[in-house]
mmCIF file of C-alpha atoms in Angstrom:
data_model
loop_
_atom_site.group_PDB
_atom_site.id
_atom_site.type_symbol
_atom_site.label_atom_id
_atom_site.label_comp_id
_atom_site.label_asym_id
_atom_site.label_seq_id
_atom_site.Cartn_x
_atom_site.Cartn_y
_atom_site.Cartn_z
ATOM 1 C CA MET A 92 -4.945 33.372 9.259
ATOM 2 C CA ASP A 93 -2.309 30.807 9.128
ATOM 3 C CA LEU A 94 -1.871 27.922 6.587
ATOM 4 C CA ARG A 95 0.173 24.880 8.059
ATOM 5 C CA PRO A 96 0.610 21.542 6.686
ATOM 6 C CA THR A 97 -2.385 19.130 8.007
ATOM 7 C CA ALA A 98 -1.277 16.636 10.944
ATOM 8 C CA ASP A 99 -2.800 13.370 11.651
ATOM 9 C CA ASP A 100 -4.357 14.284 14.738
ATOM 10 C CA ASP A 101 -6.157 17.114 12.851
ATOM 11 C CA LEU A 102 -8.297 14.655 11.229
ATOM 12 C CA PRO A 103 -11.086 14.189 13.562
ATOM 13 C CA ALA A 104 -11.413 18.000 13.645
ATOM 14 C CA LEU A 105 -11.526 17.975 9.886
ATOM 15 C CA HIS A 106 -14.284 15.433 9.744
ATOM 16 C CA ALA A 107 -16.420 17.613 12.032
ATOM 17 C CA LEU A 108 -15.827 20.762 9.971
ATOM 18 C CA PHE A 109 -16.655 18.674 6.702
ATOM 19 C CA MET A 110 -19.921 17.416 8.278
ATOM 20 C CA ALA A 111 -20.976 20.945 9.405
ATOM 21 C CA ALA A 112 -20.144 22.432 6.025
ATOM 22 C CA VAL A 113 -22.198 19.988 3.947
ATOM 23 C CA ALA A 114 -24.853 19.910 6.111
ATOM 24 C CA THR A 115 -25.094 23.918 5.578
ATOM 25 C CA LEU A 116 -25.028 23.111 1.892
ATOM 26 C CA PHE A 117 -27.410 20.411 1.877
ATOM 27 C CA GLU A 118 -30.205 20.677 4.269
ATOM 28 C CA PRO A 119 -31.844 24.118 3.289
ATOM 29 C CA HIS A 120 -32.449 22.495 -0.057
ATOM 30 C CA GLY A 121 -34.381 19.654 2.194
ATOM 31 C CA PHE A 122 -31.531 17.198 0.982
ATOM 32 C CA VAL A 123 -29.989 14.635 3.369
ATOM 33 C CA ALA A 124 -26.322 15.556 3.528
ATOM 34 C CA PRO A 125 -23.594 12.923 2.973
ATOM 35 C CA SER A 126 -22.205 11.378 6.126
ATOM 36 C CA PRO A 127 -19.158 9.351 5.983
ATOM 37 C CA ARG A 128 -18.115 7.506 9.020
ATOM 38 C CA LEU A 129 -15.259 8.806 11.116
ATOM 39 C CA GLY A 130 -13.074 5.872 10.106
ATOM 40 C CA VAL A 131 -13.738 6.223 6.175
ATOM 41 C CA PHE A 132 -13.148 9.716 6.174
ATOM 42 C CA VAL A 133 -9.671 9.513 8.146
ATOM 43 C CA ASN A 134 -8.496 6.411 5.876
ATOM 44 C CA GLN A 135 -8.960 8.483 2.648
ATOM 45 C CA GLN A 136 -7.225 11.720 4.251
ATOM 46 C CA ARG A 137 -4.463 9.821 5.370
ATOM 47 C CA HIS A 138 -4.104 8.322 1.971
ATOM 48 C CA VAL A 139 -4.006 11.957 0.755
ATOM 49 C CA LEU A 140 -1.656 13.130 3.288
ATOM 50 C CA ALA A 141 0.887 10.219 2.062
ATOM 51 C CA THR A 142 0.669 10.656 -1.374
ATOM 52 C CA GLY A 143 -0.594 14.292 -1.716
ATOM 53 C CA THR A 144 -0.653 17.655 -0.095
ATOM 54 C CA SER A 145 -3.139 18.770 2.781
ATOM 55 C CA VAL A 146 -3.269 22.092 4.383
ATOM 56 C CA VAL A 147 -5.556 23.670 7.009
ATOM 57 C CA ALA A 148 -6.170 27.185 7.913
ATOM 58 C CA GLU A 149 -6.362 28.658 11.253
ATOM 59 C CA ALA A 150 -7.002 31.838 13.234
ATOM 60 C CA GLU A 151 -6.128 32.225 16.971
ATOM 61 C CA GLY A 152 -5.891 28.356 17.401
ATOM 62 C CA ARG A 153 -9.414 27.942 15.529
ATOM 63 C CA LEU A 154 -9.887 25.879 12.466
ATOM 64 C CA LEU A 155 -11.233 27.696 9.515
ATOM 65 C CA GLY A 156 -11.131 25.022 6.835
ATOM 66 C CA PHE A 157 -8.802 22.808 5.044
ATOM 67 C CA GLY A 158 -7.893 21.588 1.296
ATOM 68 C CA ALA A 159 -6.301 18.606 -0.417
ATOM 69 C CA SER A 160 -4.795 17.746 -3.585
ATOM 70 C CA TRP A 161 -2.774 14.721 -5.204
ATOM 71 C CA GLN A 162 -0.841 14.344 -8.405
ATOM 72 C CA ARG A 163 -0.219 11.368 -10.327
ATOM 73 C CA ASP A 164 2.215 12.231 -13.320
ATOM 74 C CA SER A 165 1.097 15.029 -14.796
ATOM 75 C CA HIS A 166 -2.271 15.002 -13.425
ATOM 76 C CA TRP A 167 -3.878 16.936 -10.554
ATOM 77 C CA PHE A 168 -6.916 16.322 -8.571
ATOM 78 C CA LEU A 169 -8.468 18.754 -5.824
ATOM 79 C CA ALA A 170 -9.483 15.987 -3.233
ATOM 80 C CA SER A 171 -11.014 18.328 -0.671
ATOM 81 C CA LEU A 172 -11.720 22.023 0.148
ATOM 82 C CA PHE A 173 -14.037 23.023 2.704
ATOM 83 C CA VAL A 174 -14.431 25.997 5.002
ATOM 84 C CA ASP A 175 -16.260 26.371 8.441
ATOM 85 C CA PRO A 176 -19.518 28.153 7.753
ATOM 86 C CA ALA A 177 -18.831 30.793 10.254
ATOM 87 C CA ALA A 178 -15.724 31.503 8.321
ATOM 88 C CA GLN A 179 -17.021 31.393 4.753
ATOM 89 C CA GLY A 180 -16.734 34.566 2.529
ATOM 90 C CA ARG A 181 -13.456 35.623 4.351
ATOM 91 C CA GLY A 182 -11.125 34.451 1.857
ATOM 92 C CA VAL A 183 -10.434 31.094 3.295
ATOM 93 C CA GLY A 184 -11.414 28.995 0.357
ATOM 94 C CA PRO A 185 -9.318 30.914 -2.371
ATOM 95 C CA ALA A 186 -6.263 30.820 0.192
ATOM 96 C CA LEU A 187 -6.631 27.058 0.712
ATOM 97 C CA LEU A 188 -6.904 26.628 -2.970
ATOM 98 C CA ASP A 189 -3.823 28.707 -3.910
ATOM 99 C CA ALA A 190 -1.635 26.233 -1.006
ATOM 100 C CA VAL A 191 -2.561 23.223 -2.836
ATOM 101 C CA TRP A 192 -2.683 24.013 -6.368
ATOM 102 C CA GLY A 193 0.474 22.568 -7.482
ATOM 103 C CA SER A 194 2.285 22.767 -10.875
ATOM 104 C CA ALA A 195 0.337 20.168 -13.049
ATOM 105 C CA ALA A 196 -1.155 21.179 -16.332
ATOM 106 C CA LYS A 197 -3.920 18.752 -16.379
ATOM 107 C CA ARG A 198 -6.426 19.079 -13.644
ATOM 108 C CA ARG A 199 -9.923 17.669 -12.221
ATOM 109 C CA THR A 200 -12.182 17.658 -9.301
ATOM 110 C CA ILE A 201 -15.610 16.763 -8.473
ATOM 111 C CA THR A 202 -18.201 18.941 -6.509
ATOM 112 C CA ASP A 203 -21.569 18.831 -5.592
ATOM 113 C CA ALA A 204 -23.863 20.352 -8.408
ATOM 114 C CA ILE A 205 -25.809 22.628 -5.581
ATOM 115 C CA GLN A 206 -22.776 24.458 -4.546
ATOM 116 C CA PRO A 207 -22.619 27.713 -6.747
ATOM 117 C CA VAL A 208 -19.559 29.272 -4.892
ATOM 118 C CA SER A 209 -17.160 26.466 -5.087
ATOM 119 C CA ASN A 210 -17.953 25.801 -8.719
ATOM 120 C CA ALA A 211 -17.451 29.563 -9.881
ATOM 121 C CA LEU A 212 -14.284 29.752 -7.672
ATOM 122 C CA TYR A 213 -12.914 26.602 -9.550
ATOM 123 C CA GLY A 214 -14.323 27.694 -12.876
ATOM 124 C CA ARG A 215 -12.514 31.058 -12.718
ATOM 125 C CA ARG A 216 -9.295 28.747 -12.426
ATOM 126 C CA GLY A 217 -10.326 26.854 -15.669
ATOM 127 C CA LEU A 218 -12.099 23.967 -13.948
ATOM 128 C CA ILE A 219 -15.292 23.589 -15.830
ATOM 129 C CA PRO A 220 -18.197 21.337 -15.179
ATOM 130 C CA SER A 221 -18.011 18.573 -18.219
ATOM 131 C CA THR A 222 -20.454 15.843 -16.891
ATOM 132 C CA PRO A 223 -22.493 14.959 -13.833
ATOM 133 C CA VAL A 224 -21.483 12.339 -11.334
ATOM 134 C CA LEU A 225 -24.784 10.169 -10.775
ATOM 135 C CA LEU A 226 -25.035 8.587 -7.462
ATOM 136 C CA PHE A 227 -26.788 5.090 -7.743
ATOM 137 C CA ARG A 228 -28.157 3.257 -4.537
ATOM 138 C CA GLY A 229 -30.089 0.321 -3.770
ATOM 139 C CA ARG A 230 -30.417 -3.510 -4.107
ATOM 140 C CA PRO A 231 -29.136 -4.704 -7.526
ATOM 141 C CA SER A 232 -31.522 -7.191 -9.337
ATOM 142 C CA LEU A 233 -29.489 -8.466 -12.117
ATOM 143 C CA GLU A 234 -28.805 -11.811 -13.721
ATOM 144 C CA ARG A 235 -25.074 -12.858 -13.785
ATOM 145 C CA GLY A 236 -23.630 -12.380 -17.065
ATOM 146 C CA SER A 237 -20.795 -14.174 -19.032
ATOM 147 C CA ALA A 238 -18.047 -12.205 -17.619
ATOM 148 C CA GLN A 239 -15.504 -14.328 -15.306
ATOM 149 C CA PRO A 240 -12.504 -13.338 -13.313
ATOM 150 C CA GLU A 241 -9.394 -13.366 -15.190
ATOM 151 C CA GLU A 242 -5.878 -11.789 -14.992
ATOM 152 C CA ALA A 243 -5.685 -8.277 -16.434
ATOM 153 C CA ASP A 244 -3.256 -5.582 -17.202
ATOM 154 C CA VAL A 245 -4.337 -3.083 -14.337
ATOM 155 C CA GLU A 246 -1.718 -0.436 -15.496
ATOM 156 C CA ALA A 247 -3.046 -0.598 -19.052
ATOM 157 C CA ILE A 248 -6.871 -0.316 -17.739
ATOM 158 C CA ASP A 249 -5.971 2.935 -15.883
ATOM 159 C CA VAL A 250 -4.321 4.586 -18.677
ATOM 160 C CA ALA A 251 -7.424 3.908 -20.864
ATOM 161 C CA ALA A 252 -10.072 4.977 -18.111
ATOM 162 C CA TYR A 253 -8.363 7.331 -16.365
ATOM 163 C CA GLY A 254 -5.331 8.641 -18.444
ATOM 164 C CA PHE A 255 -2.522 8.142 -15.766
ATOM 165 C CA ASP A 256 -1.163 5.795 -13.543
ATOM 166 C CA ARG A 257 -2.950 4.625 -10.276
ATOM 167 C CA LEU A 258 -0.285 2.557 -8.762
ATOM 168 C CA ALA A 259 -0.071 4.455 -5.277
ATOM 169 C CA ASP A 260 -3.986 4.198 -5.264
ATOM 170 C CA HIS A 261 -4.417 0.704 -5.802
ATOM 171 C CA ASP A 262 -2.254 0.139 -2.962
ATOM 172 C CA TYR A 263 -4.970 1.878 -0.646
ATOM 173 C CA TRP A 264 -7.890 0.378 -2.474
ATOM 174 C CA GLN A 265 -6.656 -2.874 -1.972
ATOM 175 C CA LEU A 266 -5.900 -2.459 1.798
ATOM 176 C CA HIS A 267 -9.661 -1.757 2.119
ATOM 177 C CA ALA A 268 -11.634 -3.487 -0.506
ATOM 178 C CA ARG A 269 -11.900 -6.556 -2.879
ATOM 179 C CA ARG A 270 -10.532 -6.134 -6.101
ATOM 180 C CA THR A 271 -11.317 -8.535 -8.952
ATOM 181 C CA THR A 272 -10.031 -8.346 -12.335
ATOM 182 C CA TRP A 273 -12.197 -9.118 -15.302
ATOM 183 C CA PRO A 274 -11.358 -9.075 -19.191
ATOM 184 C CA GLY A 275 -10.102 -5.748 -19.961
ATOM 185 C CA ALA A 276 -11.381 -4.459 -16.685
ATOM 186 C CA TYR A 277 -11.221 -4.526 -12.713
ATOM 187 C CA SER A 278 -13.726 -3.802 -10.056
ATOM 188 C CA TYR A 279 -13.515 -2.763 -6.148
ATOM 189 C CA ALA A 280 -16.209 -3.819 -3.574
ATOM 190 C CA PHE A 281 -15.844 -2.102 -0.101
ATOM 191 C CA PRO A 282 -17.237 -3.500 2.870
ATOM 192 C CA GLY A 283 -20.808 -1.568 3.579
ATOM 193 C CA GLY A 284 -21.714 -1.838 -0.036
ATOM 194 C CA ASP A 285 -19.619 0.923 -1.720
ATOM 195 C CA ILE A 286 -18.768 -0.462 -5.536
ATOM 196 C CA GLY A 287 -15.767 1.683 -7.235
ATOM 197 C CA PRO A 288 -13.589 2.284 -8.985
ATOM 198 C CA VAL A 289 -15.018 0.199 -11.898
ATOM 199 C CA ALA A 290 -12.604 0.642 -14.872
ATOM 200 C CA GLY A 291 -11.989 -0.725 -18.478
ATOM 201 C CA VAL A 292 -9.958 -0.572 -21.513
ATOM 202 C CA ASP A 293 -12.998 0.369 -23.134
ATOM 203 C CA SER A 294 -16.758 1.224 -22.201
ATOM 204 C CA GLY A 295 -17.884 -2.410 -23.062
ATOM 205 C CA ALA A 296 -15.389 -3.988 -20.452
ATOM 206 C CA ALA A 297 -16.057 -1.702 -17.913
ATOM 207 C CA ALA A 298 -19.966 -2.226 -18.363
ATOM 208 C CA ARG A 299 -19.223 -6.039 -18.262
ATOM 209 C CA ALA A 300 -17.000 -5.702 -15.076
ATOM 210 C CA LEU A 301 -19.913 -3.675 -13.463
ATOM 211 C CA ALA A 302 -22.899 -6.046 -14.524
ATOM 212 C CA ALA A 303 -20.813 -8.779 -12.880
ATOM 213 C CA GLU A 304 -20.112 -6.874 -9.522
ATOM 214 C CA LEU A 305 -23.711 -5.871 -9.250
ATOM 215 C CA ALA A 306 -24.858 -9.615 -10.030
ATOM 216 C CA ARG A 307 -23.210 -11.061 -7.043
ATOM 217 C CA ALA A 308 -23.734 -8.021 -4.554
ATOM 218 C CA GLU A 309 -25.624 -9.837 -1.490
ATOM 219 C CA GLY A 310 -27.185 -6.317 -0.220
ATOM 220 C CA GLU A 311 -27.535 -2.804 -0.832
ATOM 221 C CA VAL A 312 -24.963 -0.808 -2.759
ATOM 222 C CA ARG A 313 -23.959 2.662 -3.502
ATOM 223 C CA LEU A 314 -22.160 3.627 -6.801
ATOM 224 C CA ARG A 315 -20.842 6.626 -8.717
ATOM 225 C CA ILE A 316 -20.797 6.777 -12.238
ATOM 226 C CA PRO A 317 -19.816 10.114 -14.564
ATOM 227 C CA GLY A 318 -23.085 10.708 -16.993
ATOM 228 C CA SER A 319 -20.186 10.428 -19.427
ATOM 229 C CA SER A 320 -19.794 6.742 -18.960
ATOM 230 C CA ARG A 321 -23.146 6.007 -20.702
ATOM 231 C CA ALA A 322 -22.506 2.061 -20.862
ATOM 232 C CA LEU A 323 -22.245 1.854 -17.226
ATOM 233 C CA VAL A 324 -25.009 4.160 -16.402
ATOM 234 C CA GLU A 325 -27.162 1.821 -18.225
ATOM 235 C CA VAL A 326 -26.001 -1.245 -16.358
ATOM 236 C CA ALA A 327 -26.965 0.578 -13.057
ATOM 237 C CA LEU A 328 -30.390 1.519 -14.446
ATOM 238 C CA ALA A 329 -31.022 -1.963 -15.588
ATOM 239 C CA ALA A 330 -29.946 -3.296 -12.191
ATOM 240 C CA GLY A 331 -33.228 -1.303 -10.736
ATOM 241 C CA LEU A 332 -30.689 1.101 -8.965
ATOM 242 C CA ARG A 333 -32.204 4.396 -8.050
ATOM 243 C CA LEU A 334 -30.592 7.790 -8.587
ATOM 244 C CA ASP A 335 -29.857 10.025 -5.668
ATOM 245 C CA PRO A 336 -31.553 13.518 -6.109
ATOM 246 C CA VAL A 337 -28.125 15.724 -5.778
ATOM 247 C CA PRO A 338 -25.490 14.888 -8.472
ATOM 248 C CA GLY A 339 -21.792 15.627 -8.306
ATOM 249 C CA LEU A 340 -20.283 17.559 -11.258
ATOM 250 C CA LEU A 341 -16.693 16.487 -12.756
ATOM 251 C CA LEU A 342 -14.845 19.833 -13.535
ATOM 252 C CA LEU A 343 -12.013 19.561 -15.940
ATOM 253 C CA SER A 344 -9.239 21.773 -17.466
ATOM 254 C CA GLU A 345 -9.470 22.442 -20.997
ATOM 255 C CA THR A 346 -7.126 19.710 -22.367
ATOM 256 C CA LEU A 347 -9.155 16.941 -20.593
ATOM 257 C CA THR A 348 -12.092 14.839 -21.799
ATOM 258 C CA ALA A 349 -14.811 13.142 -19.625
ATOM 259 C CA PRO A 350 -14.186 9.497 -19.066
ATOM 260 C CA THR A 351 -16.497 7.049 -20.626
ATOM 261 C CA ALA A 352 -15.120 3.585 -19.150
ATOM 262 C CA LEU A 353 -15.333 4.290 -15.170
ATOM 263 C CA ALA A 354 -17.153 4.397 -12.329
ATOM 264 C CA ILE A 355 -15.146 6.424 -9.972
ATOM 265 C CA GLY A 356 -14.145 5.351 -6.410
ATOM 266 C CA SER A 357 -14.939 8.509 -4.324
ATOM 267 C CA TYR A 358 -15.240 12.304 -4.724
ATOM 268 C CA MET A 359 -11.729 12.432 -2.920
ATOM 269 C CA LEU A 360 -9.812 9.865 -4.768
ATOM 270 C CA PHE A 361 -11.538 9.950 -8.246
#
């Protein structure tokens, strides 16, 4: 097995491998597997290629798996780690994790709750499940609240909601989504209905921003909220959104705490 840096022309093959890996995980349980469009997958992977680390594993020219991570300040995030179902159990996953592990002390990743192998692998590295990540879907039914768009200190919001700077990621999010700043908060809405991240200086500011974003939504939305962000979960439920049957898990290293004023952007970019 050989490891090498991911190249841009690898990305369609990584998408195909990802689709096969998640289908193998979800379908035996009777669940519908995530199926991001190729363009969405490629855009996120390109952003990680530009701002983080990405590695593929190969053997005799055959793609076995890939891993990717990014680091902002002293905070590290495992964005992707997927292995071809036919190559699982052969040490590919641990080798990829070693290759993208980096040196930061503060670490996070998001996994699917029904993935026992990966969750155990990460747990042995000190990444312990800390809160579910709840996926909400549906057409929101919510009266427009009192929050109105206004200028906000995005850097201060990031420090409060995430604990670190997201400047490089705002460049990506603004390229692909509409950002609105609210009193003490911001929100992103993507074409196709994905909402997030939504972040605030505190849970109340984030919840009001989310309520305002949902109130103006014109169709189906999709939203991912850590269970620890209780005020935002309550807004999603009040809007009549339904819960997806397969939650994610936010895994954290020992010194970190789960967010309370955040709806994440994606599993890959947090």
